[in-house]
Amino acid sequence: MKALAATIIGALALSACAAPATRISTSLQRYGLDEQRSDCVGTQLQSGLSLGQLQQLGRAAKAYRTNDTTPGVLTTSDLVRVASELKDPEIALVLGKATLACGVTP
């Protein structure tokens, strides 16, 4: 999904009253992912990562986009690459599992 990283960044910036899974799902739906897969990714990331890990992934994806030659496009593959460069290998593992389990192709 082309805008997964931007979606996660946006989801983390939304209202603090909603659960991370709900915020991620809502943002994914705005970028065109169907409700079922959006809910799946949000649930997978919320259950597999701490809020700190979600924020770390969001910050890394934002920094990646800043230096990218096409900052408006960040594919799932790009996000997995960003996650794999973080010092916490669990982030990349959970993200990879979520995209596979939910049928979101890189």
Protein backbone atom coordinates (compact mmCIF):
# COMPACT_ATOMS: atom_id res chain seq x y z
CA MET A 1 0.00 0.00 0.00
CA LYS A 2 1.52 3.26 -1.18
CA ALA A 3 0.61 5.41 1.79
CA LEU A 4 0.98 3.02 4.72
CA ALA A 5 3.79 4.97 6.34
CA ALA A 6 2.07 8.30 5.97
CA THR A 7 -1.04 6.69 7.36
CA ILE A 8 0.72 5.40 10.46
CA ILE A 9 2.31 8.80 11.01
CA GLY A 10 -1.08 10.47 10.63
CA ALA A 11 -2.76 7.92 12.86
CA LEU A 12 -0.32 8.58 15.66
CA ALA A 13 -0.99 12.29 15.41
CA LEU A 14 -4.77 11.94 15.73
CA SER A 15 -6.77 12.34 18.88
CA ALA A 16 -5.34 10.62 21.94
CA CYS A 17 -8.81 9.40 22.97
CA ALA A 18 -8.98 6.70 20.30
CA ALA A 19 -7.04 3.45 20.56
CA PRO A 20 -4.00 3.18 18.26
CA ALA A 21 -5.72 0.40 16.27
CA THR A 22 -8.69 2.65 15.59
CA ARG A 23 -6.53 5.61 14.60
CA ILE A 24 -4.40 3.48 12.26
CA SER A 25 -7.48 1.86 10.73
CA THR A 26 -9.22 5.18 10.15
CA SER A 27 -6.16 6.65 8.47
CA LEU A 28 -5.65 3.58 6.28
CA GLN A 29 -9.24 3.83 5.12
CA ARG A 30 -8.71 7.47 4.16
CA TYR A 31 -5.88 6.31 1.92
CA GLY A 32 -8.12 3.80 0.18
CA LEU A 33 -7.50 0.55 2.02
CA ASP A 34 -10.73 -1.33 2.71
CA GLU A 35 -12.15 -1.39 6.22
CA GLN A 36 -11.38 -5.06 6.87
CA ARG A 37 -7.67 -4.83 6.03
CA SER A 38 -7.38 -1.45 7.74
CA ASP A 39 -8.83 -2.85 10.94
CA CYS A 40 -6.56 -5.87 10.64
CA VAL A 41 -3.35 -3.81 10.30
CA GLY A 42 -4.36 -1.49 13.12
CA THR A 43 -5.15 -4.38 15.43
CA GLN A 44 -1.97 -6.25 14.54
CA LEU A 45 0.26 -3.23 15.15
CA GLN A 46 -1.49 -2.24 18.37
CA SER A 47 -1.29 -5.75 19.80
CA GLY A 48 2.28 -6.36 18.67
CA LEU A 49 3.94 -3.02 19.41
CA SER A 50 4.02 -0.66 22.34
CA LEU A 51 2.93 2.94 21.89
CA GLY A 52 6.60 3.92 22.07
CA GLN A 53 7.43 1.49 19.26
CA LEU A 54 4.58 2.85 17.12
CA GLN A 55 5.86 6.37 17.70
CA GLN A 56 9.42 5.30 16.88
CA LEU A 57 8.22 3.78 13.59
CA GLY A 58 6.25 6.92 12.78
CA ARG A 59 9.23 9.18 13.44
CA ALA A 60 11.54 7.00 11.34
CA ALA A 61 9.08 6.92 8.45
CA LYS A 62 8.67 10.69 8.61
CA ALA A 63 12.46 11.18 8.56
CA TYR A 64 12.74 8.77 5.62
CA ARG A 65 10.18 10.75 3.65
CA THR A 66 12.02 14.00 4.35
CA ASN A 67 15.15 12.71 2.60
CA ASP A 68 13.31 10.84 -0.15
CA THR A 69 13.31 12.11 -3.73
CA THR A 70 9.59 11.27 -3.91
CA PRO A 71 8.40 12.19 -0.41
CA GLY A 72 4.73 11.91 -1.35
CA VAL A 73 5.10 8.19 -1.97
CA LEU A 74 6.15 5.72 0.69
CA THR A 75 5.30 2.13 -0.11
CA THR A 76 4.87 -0.74 2.31
CA SER A 77 8.27 -1.99 1.15
CA ASP A 78 9.77 1.38 2.08
CA LEU A 79 8.17 1.23 5.51
CA VAL A 80 9.43 -2.31 6.13
CA ARG A 81 12.91 -1.13 5.10
CA VAL A 82 12.69 1.81 7.50
CA ALA A 83 11.51 -0.48 10.29
CA SER A 84 14.35 -2.92 9.67
CA GLU A 85 16.88 -0.11 10.13
CA LEU A 86 15.62 0.69 13.63
CA LYS A 87 17.50 -0.68 16.62
CA ASP A 88 14.38 -2.58 17.69
CA PRO A 89 14.00 -5.63 15.40
CA GLU A 90 10.58 -6.38 16.84
CA ILE A 91 9.12 -3.37 14.98
CA ALA A 92 10.07 -4.73 11.55
CA LEU A 93 8.92 -8.21 12.49
CA VAL A 94 5.49 -7.08 13.67
CA LEU A 95 5.02 -4.76 10.70
CA GLY A 96 5.99 -7.50 8.24
CA LYS A 97 3.63 -9.96 9.91
CA ALA A 98 0.80 -7.42 9.90
CA THR A 99 1.11 -6.65 6.20
CA LEU A 100 1.22 -10.36 5.34
CA ALA A 101 -1.59 -11.40 7.68
CA CYS A 102 -3.81 -8.60 6.48
CA GLY A 103 -3.17 -9.02 2.77
CA VAL A 104 -1.50 -5.64 2.30
CA THR A 105 1.08 -6.24 -0.39
CA PRO A 106 4.35 -4.34 -0.56
